[in-house]
Amino acid sequence: MLIFLYMITPTVKTNLILKEMGLTRYELRPKPINNQEKTIHIYQKGNILTLLNVSFKDLVNEEKELFEAILNSVQKDNFDIVKIYSGRIKDLYDCLDKLTNIKAVISFGVKLKPSFKNIINSHDLNKILENPALKKPLWQEIKNLQA
């Protein structure tokens, strides 16, 4: 007669207890979203384009105010902010190629390198609000753009 004695290690014991409670210790990570399939929103004010990874209407009030302040600092004329595109990133380049008379592109949270002469890659608006030190490099890039 053979008797097998199993040594219950702390890991096995933890897993058994969690299993009895109906919990799993490990879960599969969700599949990463293909960057080319993410939705992007393009807004224009005068000759300035802005790229957002969320719709303007979904921004909280503080983010909207910061967004408008940034655009007003670049585009002095009294233009309204107009949404001109909402779609997948992979279709973005076709949209950008069709636009003319664009002075600059400010990208908030969308890290793109389109073949455009004046692009400013910035952090998300909420990250800028959380960390005000991120404003200084953005303002410096905007100042350099206007020079």
mmCIF file of the C-alpha atoms, coordinates in Angstrom:
data_MODEL
# 
_entry.id   MODEL 
# 
loop_
_atom_site.group_PDB 
_atom_site.id 
_atom_site.type_symbol 
_atom_site.label_atom_id 
_atom_site.label_alt_id 
_atom_site.label_comp_id 
_atom_site.label_asym_id 
_atom_site.label_entity_id 
_atom_site.label_seq_id 
_atom_site.pdbx_PDB_ins_code 
_atom_site.Cartn_x 
_atom_site.Cartn_y 
_atom_site.Cartn_z 
_atom_site.occupancy 
_atom_site.B_iso_or_equiv 
_atom_site.pdbx_formal_charge 
_atom_site.auth_seq_id 
_atom_site.auth_comp_id 
_atom_site.auth_asym_id 
_atom_site.auth_atom_id 
_atom_site.pdbx_PDB_model_num 
ATOM 1   C CA . MET A 1 1   ? 0.000   0.000  0.000   1.00 0.00 ? 1   MET A CA 1 
ATOM 2   C CA . LEU A 1 2   ? 1.403   3.319  -1.132  1.00 0.00 ? 2   LEU A CA 1 
ATOM 3   C CA . ILE A 1 3   ? 0.446   6.491  0.600   1.00 0.00 ? 3   ILE A CA 1 
ATOM 4   C CA . PHE A 1 4   ? 1.082   9.729  -1.126  1.00 0.00 ? 4   PHE A CA 1 
ATOM 5   C CA . LEU A 1 5   ? 1.473   12.670 1.077   1.00 0.00 ? 5   LEU A CA 1 
ATOM 6   C CA . TYR A 1 6   ? 1.054   15.954 -0.645  1.00 0.00 ? 6   TYR A CA 1 
ATOM 7   C CA . MET A 1 7   ? 2.793   18.901 0.762   1.00 0.00 ? 7   MET A CA 1 
ATOM 8   C CA . ILE A 1 8   ? 0.475   21.810 0.727   1.00 0.00 ? 8   ILE A CA 1 
ATOM 9   C CA . THR A 1 9   ? 2.487   24.881 -0.002  1.00 0.00 ? 9   THR A CA 1 
ATOM 10  C CA . PRO A 1 10  ? 1.160   28.339 0.872   1.00 0.00 ? 10  PRO A CA 1 
ATOM 11  C CA . THR A 1 11  ? 0.467   28.987 -2.809  1.00 0.00 ? 11  THR A CA 1 
ATOM 12  C CA . VAL A 1 12  ? -1.551  25.796 -3.249  1.00 0.00 ? 12  VAL A CA 1 
ATOM 13  C CA . LYS A 1 13  ? -3.414  26.444 -0.002  1.00 0.00 ? 13  LYS A CA 1 
ATOM 14  C CA . THR A 1 14  ? -4.248  30.003 -1.083  1.00 0.00 ? 14  THR A CA 1 
ATOM 15  C CA . ASN A 1 15  ? -5.487  28.800 -4.451  1.00 0.00 ? 15  ASN A CA 1 
ATOM 16  C CA . LEU A 1 16  ? -7.656  26.087 -2.828  1.00 0.00 ? 16  LEU A CA 1 
ATOM 17  C CA . ILE A 1 17  ? -9.222  28.564 -0.406  1.00 0.00 ? 17  ILE A CA 1 
ATOM 18  C CA . LEU A 1 18  ? -9.906  31.078 -3.176  1.00 0.00 ? 18  LEU A CA 1 
ATOM 19  C CA . LYS A 1 19  ? -11.352 28.319 -5.368  1.00 0.00 ? 19  LYS A CA 1 
ATOM 20  C CA . GLU A 1 20  ? -13.746 27.295 -2.589  1.00 0.00 ? 20  GLU A CA 1 
ATOM 21  C CA . MET A 1 21  ? -14.847 30.923 -2.340  1.00 0.00 ? 21  MET A CA 1 
ATOM 22  C CA . GLY A 1 22  ? -15.433 31.043 -6.089  1.00 0.00 ? 22  GLY A CA 1 
ATOM 23  C CA . LEU A 1 23  ? -12.583 33.425 -6.811  1.00 0.00 ? 23  LEU A CA 1 
ATOM 24  C CA . THR A 1 24  ? -9.770  33.021 -9.255  1.00 0.00 ? 24  THR A CA 1 
ATOM 25  C CA . ARG A 1 25  ? -6.347  34.177 -8.316  1.00 0.00 ? 25  ARG A CA 1 
ATOM 26  C CA . TYR A 1 26  ? -5.200  35.006 -11.796 1.00 0.00 ? 26  TYR A CA 1 
ATOM 27  C CA . GLU A 1 27  ? -7.127  36.448 -14.667 1.00 0.00 ? 27  GLU A CA 1 
ATOM 28  C CA . LEU A 1 28  ? -6.125  36.865 -18.261 1.00 0.00 ? 28  LEU A CA 1 
ATOM 29  C CA . ARG A 1 29  ? -5.301  40.395 -19.244 1.00 0.00 ? 29  ARG A CA 1 
ATOM 30  C CA . PRO A 1 30  ? -7.634  41.959 -21.757 1.00 0.00 ? 30  PRO A CA 1 
ATOM 31  C CA . LYS A 1 31  ? -6.301  42.032 -25.272 1.00 0.00 ? 31  LYS A CA 1 
ATOM 32  C CA . PRO A 1 32  ? -4.610  45.331 -26.004 1.00 0.00 ? 32  PRO A CA 1 
ATOM 33  C CA . ILE A 1 33  ? -6.566  47.559 -28.321 1.00 0.00 ? 33  ILE A CA 1 
ATOM 34  C CA . ASN A 1 34  ? -4.929  47.989 -31.667 1.00 0.00 ? 34  ASN A CA 1 
ATOM 35  C CA . ASN A 1 35  ? -3.722  51.593 -31.718 1.00 0.00 ? 35  ASN A CA 1 
ATOM 36  C CA . GLN A 1 36  ? -4.907  51.924 -35.304 1.00 0.00 ? 36  GLN A CA 1 
ATOM 37  C CA . GLU A 1 37  ? -8.475  51.016 -34.284 1.00 0.00 ? 37  GLU A CA 1 
ATOM 38  C CA . LYS A 1 38  ? -8.825  53.646 -31.542 1.00 0.00 ? 38  LYS A CA 1 
ATOM 39  C CA . THR A 1 39  ? -11.197 56.501 -32.176 1.00 0.00 ? 39  THR A CA 1 
ATOM 40  C CA . ILE A 1 40  ? -9.761  59.951 -32.628 1.00 0.00 ? 40  ILE A CA 1 
ATOM 41  C CA . HIS A 1 41  ? -11.549 63.301 -32.677 1.00 0.00 ? 41  HIS A CA 1 
ATOM 42  C CA . ILE A 1 42  ? -10.231 66.280 -34.629 1.00 0.00 ? 42  ILE A CA 1 
ATOM 43  C CA . TYR A 1 43  ? -11.324 69.813 -33.843 1.00 0.00 ? 43  TYR A CA 1 
ATOM 44  C CA . GLN A 1 44  ? -10.354 72.933 -35.719 1.00 0.00 ? 44  GLN A CA 1 
ATOM 45  C CA . LYS A 1 45  ? -10.204 76.524 -34.604 1.00 0.00 ? 45  LYS A CA 1 
ATOM 46  C CA . GLY A 1 46  ? -9.093  78.778 -37.394 1.00 0.00 ? 46  GLY A CA 1 
ATOM 47  C CA . ASN A 1 47  ? -5.945  77.254 -38.812 1.00 0.00 ? 47  ASN A CA 1 
ATOM 48  C CA . ILE A 1 48  ? -5.148  75.125 -35.749 1.00 0.00 ? 48  ILE A CA 1 
ATOM 49  C CA . LEU A 1 49  ? -6.098  71.435 -35.580 1.00 0.00 ? 49  LEU A CA 1 
ATOM 50  C CA . THR A 1 50  ? -6.357  69.563 -32.317 1.00 0.00 ? 50  THR A CA 1 
ATOM 51  C CA . LEU A 1 51  ? -6.446  65.799 -31.874 1.00 0.00 ? 51  LEU A CA 1 
ATOM 52  C CA . LEU A 1 52  ? -8.254  64.341 -28.868 1.00 0.00 ? 52  LEU A CA 1 
ATOM 53  C CA . ASN A 1 53  ? -8.667  60.728 -27.840 1.00 0.00 ? 53  ASN A CA 1 
ATOM 54  C CA . VAL A 1 54  ? -12.120 61.558 -26.405 1.00 0.00 ? 54  VAL A CA 1 
ATOM 55  C CA . SER A 1 55  ? -14.931 63.698 -27.688 1.00 0.00 ? 55  SER A CA 1 
ATOM 56  C CA . PHE A 1 56  ? -15.013 67.333 -26.542 1.00 0.00 ? 56  PHE A CA 1 
ATOM 57  C CA . LYS A 1 57  ? -18.502 66.791 -25.103 1.00 0.00 ? 57  LYS A CA 1 
ATOM 58  C CA . ASP A 1 58  ? -17.118 63.984 -22.896 1.00 0.00 ? 58  ASP A CA 1 
ATOM 59  C CA . LEU A 1 59  ? -14.510 66.235 -21.284 1.00 0.00 ? 59  LEU A CA 1 
ATOM 60  C CA . VAL A 1 60  ? -15.146 67.530 -17.770 1.00 0.00 ? 60  VAL A CA 1 
ATOM 61  C CA . ASN A 1 61  ? -15.533 71.288 -17.357 1.00 0.00 ? 61  ASN A CA 1 
ATOM 62  C CA . GLU A 1 62  ? -11.934 71.850 -16.205 1.00 0.00 ? 62  GLU A CA 1 
ATOM 63  C CA . GLU A 1 63  ? -10.603 69.977 -19.254 1.00 0.00 ? 63  GLU A CA 1 
ATOM 64  C CA . LYS A 1 64  ? -12.894 71.963 -21.573 1.00 0.00 ? 64  LYS A CA 1 
ATOM 65  C CA . GLU A 1 65  ? -11.687 75.242 -20.062 1.00 0.00 ? 65  GLU A CA 1 
ATOM 66  C CA . LEU A 1 66  ? -8.027  74.211 -20.423 1.00 0.00 ? 66  LEU A CA 1 
ATOM 67  C CA . PHE A 1 67  ? -8.631  73.067 -24.012 1.00 0.00 ? 67  PHE A CA 1 
ATOM 68  C CA . GLU A 1 68  ? -10.287 76.368 -24.924 1.00 0.00 ? 68  GLU A CA 1 
ATOM 69  C CA . ALA A 1 69  ? -7.565  78.386 -23.169 1.00 0.00 ? 69  ALA A CA 1 
ATOM 70  C CA . ILE A 1 70  ? -4.859  76.574 -25.117 1.00 0.00 ? 70  ILE A CA 1 
ATOM 71  C CA . LEU A 1 71  ? -6.641  77.126 -28.422 1.00 0.00 ? 71  LEU A CA 1 
ATOM 72  C CA . ASN A 1 72  ? -7.327  80.781 -27.615 1.00 0.00 ? 72  ASN A CA 1 
ATOM 73  C CA . SER A 1 73  ? -3.632  81.296 -26.870 1.00 0.00 ? 73  SER A CA 1 
ATOM 74  C CA . VAL A 1 74  ? -2.679  79.955 -30.300 1.00 0.00 ? 74  VAL A CA 1 
ATOM 75  C CA . GLN A 1 75  ? -5.543  81.239 -32.424 1.00 0.00 ? 75  GLN A CA 1 
ATOM 76  C CA . LYS A 1 76  ? -6.231  84.850 -31.524 1.00 0.00 ? 76  LYS A CA 1 
ATOM 77  C CA . ASP A 1 77  ? -9.027  85.368 -34.037 1.00 0.00 ? 77  ASP A CA 1 
ATOM 78  C CA . ASN A 1 78  ? -12.627 84.822 -33.023 1.00 0.00 ? 78  ASN A CA 1 
ATOM 79  C CA . PHE A 1 79  ? -13.195 81.390 -34.572 1.00 0.00 ? 79  PHE A CA 1 
ATOM 80  C CA . ASP A 1 80  ? -15.463 78.730 -33.168 1.00 0.00 ? 80  ASP A CA 1 
ATOM 81  C CA . ILE A 1 81  ? -14.154 75.277 -32.316 1.00 0.00 ? 81  ILE A CA 1 
ATOM 82  C CA . VAL A 1 82  ? -15.532 72.945 -34.983 1.00 0.00 ? 82  VAL A CA 1 
ATOM 83  C CA . LYS A 1 83  ? -15.443 69.162 -34.999 1.00 0.00 ? 83  LYS A CA 1 
ATOM 84  C CA . ILE A 1 84  ? -14.252 68.015 -38.402 1.00 0.00 ? 84  ILE A CA 1 
ATOM 85  C CA . TYR A 1 85  ? -13.499 64.312 -37.932 1.00 0.00 ? 85  TYR A CA 1 
ATOM 86  C CA . SER A 1 86  ? -14.257 61.405 -35.661 1.00 0.00 ? 86  SER A CA 1 
ATOM 87  C CA . GLY A 1 87  ? -12.998 57.997 -36.614 1.00 0.00 ? 87  GLY A CA 1 
ATOM 88  C CA . ARG A 1 88  ? -10.181 55.487 -36.526 1.00 0.00 ? 88  ARG A CA 1 
ATOM 89  C CA . ILE A 1 89  ? -6.571  56.553 -36.285 1.00 0.00 ? 89  ILE A CA 1 
ATOM 90  C CA . LYS A 1 90  ? -5.680  54.572 -39.383 1.00 0.00 ? 90  LYS A CA 1 
ATOM 91  C CA . ASP A 1 91  ? -8.057  56.780 -41.396 1.00 0.00 ? 91  ASP A CA 1 
ATOM 92  C CA . LEU A 1 92  ? -6.672  59.962 -39.838 1.00 0.00 ? 92  LEU A CA 1 
ATOM 93  C CA . TYR A 1 93  ? -3.916  60.499 -42.364 1.00 0.00 ? 93  TYR A CA 1 
ATOM 94  C CA . ASP A 1 94  ? -6.400  60.637 -45.248 1.00 0.00 ? 94  ASP A CA 1 
ATOM 95  C CA . CYS A 1 95  ? -8.310  63.330 -43.375 1.00 0.00 ? 95  CYS A CA 1 
ATOM 96  C CA . LEU A 1 96  ? -5.147  65.341 -42.632 1.00 0.00 ? 96  LEU A CA 1 
ATOM 97  C CA . ASP A 1 97  ? -4.003  65.164 -46.256 1.00 0.00 ? 97  ASP A CA 1 
ATOM 98  C CA . LYS A 1 98  ? -7.257  66.781 -47.409 1.00 0.00 ? 98  LYS A CA 1 
ATOM 99  C CA . LEU A 1 99  ? -6.910  69.787 -45.110 1.00 0.00 ? 99  LEU A CA 1 
ATOM 100 C CA . THR A 1 100 ? -5.249  72.936 -46.360 1.00 0.00 ? 100 THR A CA 1 
ATOM 101 C CA . ASN A 1 101 ? -4.168  76.180 -44.688 1.00 0.00 ? 101 ASN A CA 1 
ATOM 102 C CA . ILE A 1 102 ? -3.352  74.458 -41.395 1.00 0.00 ? 102 ILE A CA 1 
ATOM 103 C CA . LYS A 1 103 ? -0.749  76.272 -39.316 1.00 0.00 ? 103 LYS A CA 1 
ATOM 104 C CA . ALA A 1 104 ? -0.242  73.579 -36.642 1.00 0.00 ? 104 ALA A CA 1 
ATOM 105 C CA . VAL A 1 105 ? -1.582  70.393 -35.074 1.00 0.00 ? 105 VAL A CA 1 
ATOM 106 C CA . ILE A 1 106 ? -1.782  69.967 -31.303 1.00 0.00 ? 106 ILE A CA 1 
ATOM 107 C CA . SER A 1 107 ? -2.214  66.340 -30.294 1.00 0.00 ? 107 SER A CA 1 
ATOM 108 C CA . PHE A 1 108 ? -3.574  65.689 -26.782 1.00 0.00 ? 108 PHE A CA 1 
ATOM 109 C CA . GLY A 1 109 ? -2.842  62.129 -25.697 1.00 0.00 ? 109 GLY A CA 1 
ATOM 110 C CA . VAL A 1 110 ? -2.631  60.832 -29.261 1.00 0.00 ? 110 VAL A CA 1 
ATOM 111 C CA . LYS A 1 111 ? 0.987   60.063 -30.055 1.00 0.00 ? 111 LYS A CA 1 
ATOM 112 C CA . LEU A 1 112 ? 1.189   60.409 -33.799 1.00 0.00 ? 112 LEU A CA 1 
ATOM 113 C CA . LYS A 1 113 ? 3.914   61.492 -36.128 1.00 0.00 ? 113 LYS A CA 1 
ATOM 114 C CA . PRO A 1 114 ? 2.073   62.517 -39.249 1.00 0.00 ? 114 PRO A CA 1 
ATOM 115 C CA . SER A 1 115 ? 4.070   64.074 -42.017 1.00 0.00 ? 115 SER A CA 1 
ATOM 116 C CA . PHE A 1 116 ? 3.150   67.556 -40.948 1.00 0.00 ? 116 PHE A CA 1 
ATOM 117 C CA . LYS A 1 117 ? 5.588   70.372 -40.316 1.00 0.00 ? 117 LYS A CA 1 
ATOM 118 C CA . ASN A 1 118 ? 4.201   71.796 -37.067 1.00 0.00 ? 118 ASN A CA 1 
ATOM 119 C CA . ILE A 1 119 ? 2.915   69.166 -34.668 1.00 0.00 ? 119 ILE A CA 1 
ATOM 120 C CA . ILE A 1 120 ? 2.885   69.447 -30.900 1.00 0.00 ? 120 ILE A CA 1 
ATOM 121 C CA . ASN A 1 121 ? 2.490   66.149 -29.048 1.00 0.00 ? 121 ASN A CA 1 
ATOM 122 C CA . SER A 1 122 ? 1.052   66.843 -25.621 1.00 0.00 ? 122 SER A CA 1 
ATOM 123 C CA . HIS A 1 123 ? -0.258  64.809 -22.712 1.00 0.00 ? 123 HIS A CA 1 
ATOM 124 C CA . ASP A 1 124 ? -3.964  64.173 -22.110 1.00 0.00 ? 124 ASP A CA 1 
ATOM 125 C CA . LEU A 1 125 ? -5.810  67.184 -20.755 1.00 0.00 ? 125 LEU A CA 1 
ATOM 126 C CA . ASN A 1 126 ? -6.622  65.355 -17.509 1.00 0.00 ? 126 ASN A CA 1 
ATOM 127 C CA . LYS A 1 127 ? -2.912  64.553 -16.982 1.00 0.00 ? 127 LYS A CA 1 
ATOM 128 C CA . ILE A 1 128 ? -2.054  68.212 -17.507 1.00 0.00 ? 128 ILE A CA 1 
ATOM 129 C CA . LEU A 1 129 ? -4.650  69.188 -14.906 1.00 0.00 ? 129 LEU A CA 1 
ATOM 130 C CA . GLU A 1 130 ? -3.326  66.580 -12.468 1.00 0.00 ? 130 GLU A CA 1 
ATOM 131 C CA . ASN A 1 131 ? 0.278   67.674 -12.978 1.00 0.00 ? 131 ASN A CA 1 
ATOM 132 C CA . PRO A 1 132 ? 0.476   71.427 -13.691 1.00 0.00 ? 132 PRO A CA 1 
ATOM 133 C CA . ALA A 1 133 ? 4.224   71.085 -14.389 1.00 0.00 ? 133 ALA A CA 1 
ATOM 134 C CA . LEU A 1 134 ? 3.239   69.585 -17.764 1.00 0.00 ? 134 LEU A CA 1 
ATOM 135 C CA . LYS A 1 135 ? 1.833   72.960 -18.835 1.00 0.00 ? 135 LYS A CA 1 
ATOM 136 C CA . LYS A 1 136 ? 5.229   74.649 -19.080 1.00 0.00 ? 136 LYS A CA 1 
ATOM 137 C CA . PRO A 1 137 ? 6.657   72.461 -21.891 1.00 0.00 ? 137 PRO A CA 1 
ATOM 138 C CA . LEU A 1 138 ? 3.351   72.752 -23.778 1.00 0.00 ? 138 LEU A CA 1 
ATOM 139 C CA . TRP A 1 139 ? 3.283   76.549 -23.486 1.00 0.00 ? 139 TRP A CA 1 
ATOM 140 C CA . GLN A 1 140 ? 6.929   76.653 -24.567 1.00 0.00 ? 140 GLN A CA 1 
ATOM 141 C CA . GLU A 1 141 ? 6.173   74.623 -27.698 1.00 0.00 ? 141 GLU A CA 1 
ATOM 142 C CA . ILE A 1 142 ? 3.197   76.870 -28.461 1.00 0.00 ? 142 ILE A CA 1 
ATOM 143 C CA . LYS A 1 143 ? 5.388   79.959 -27.960 1.00 0.00 ? 143 LYS A CA 1 
ATOM 144 C CA . ASN A 1 144 ? 8.006   78.499 -30.330 1.00 0.00 ? 144 ASN A CA 1 
ATOM 145 C CA . LEU A 1 145 ? 5.267   77.813 -32.857 1.00 0.00 ? 145 LEU A CA 1 
ATOM 146 C CA . GLN A 1 146 ? 4.121   81.431 -32.823 1.00 0.00 ? 146 GLN A CA 1 
ATOM 147 C CA . ALA A 1 147 ? 7.637   82.819 -33.227 1.00 0.00 ? 147 ALA A CA 1 
# 
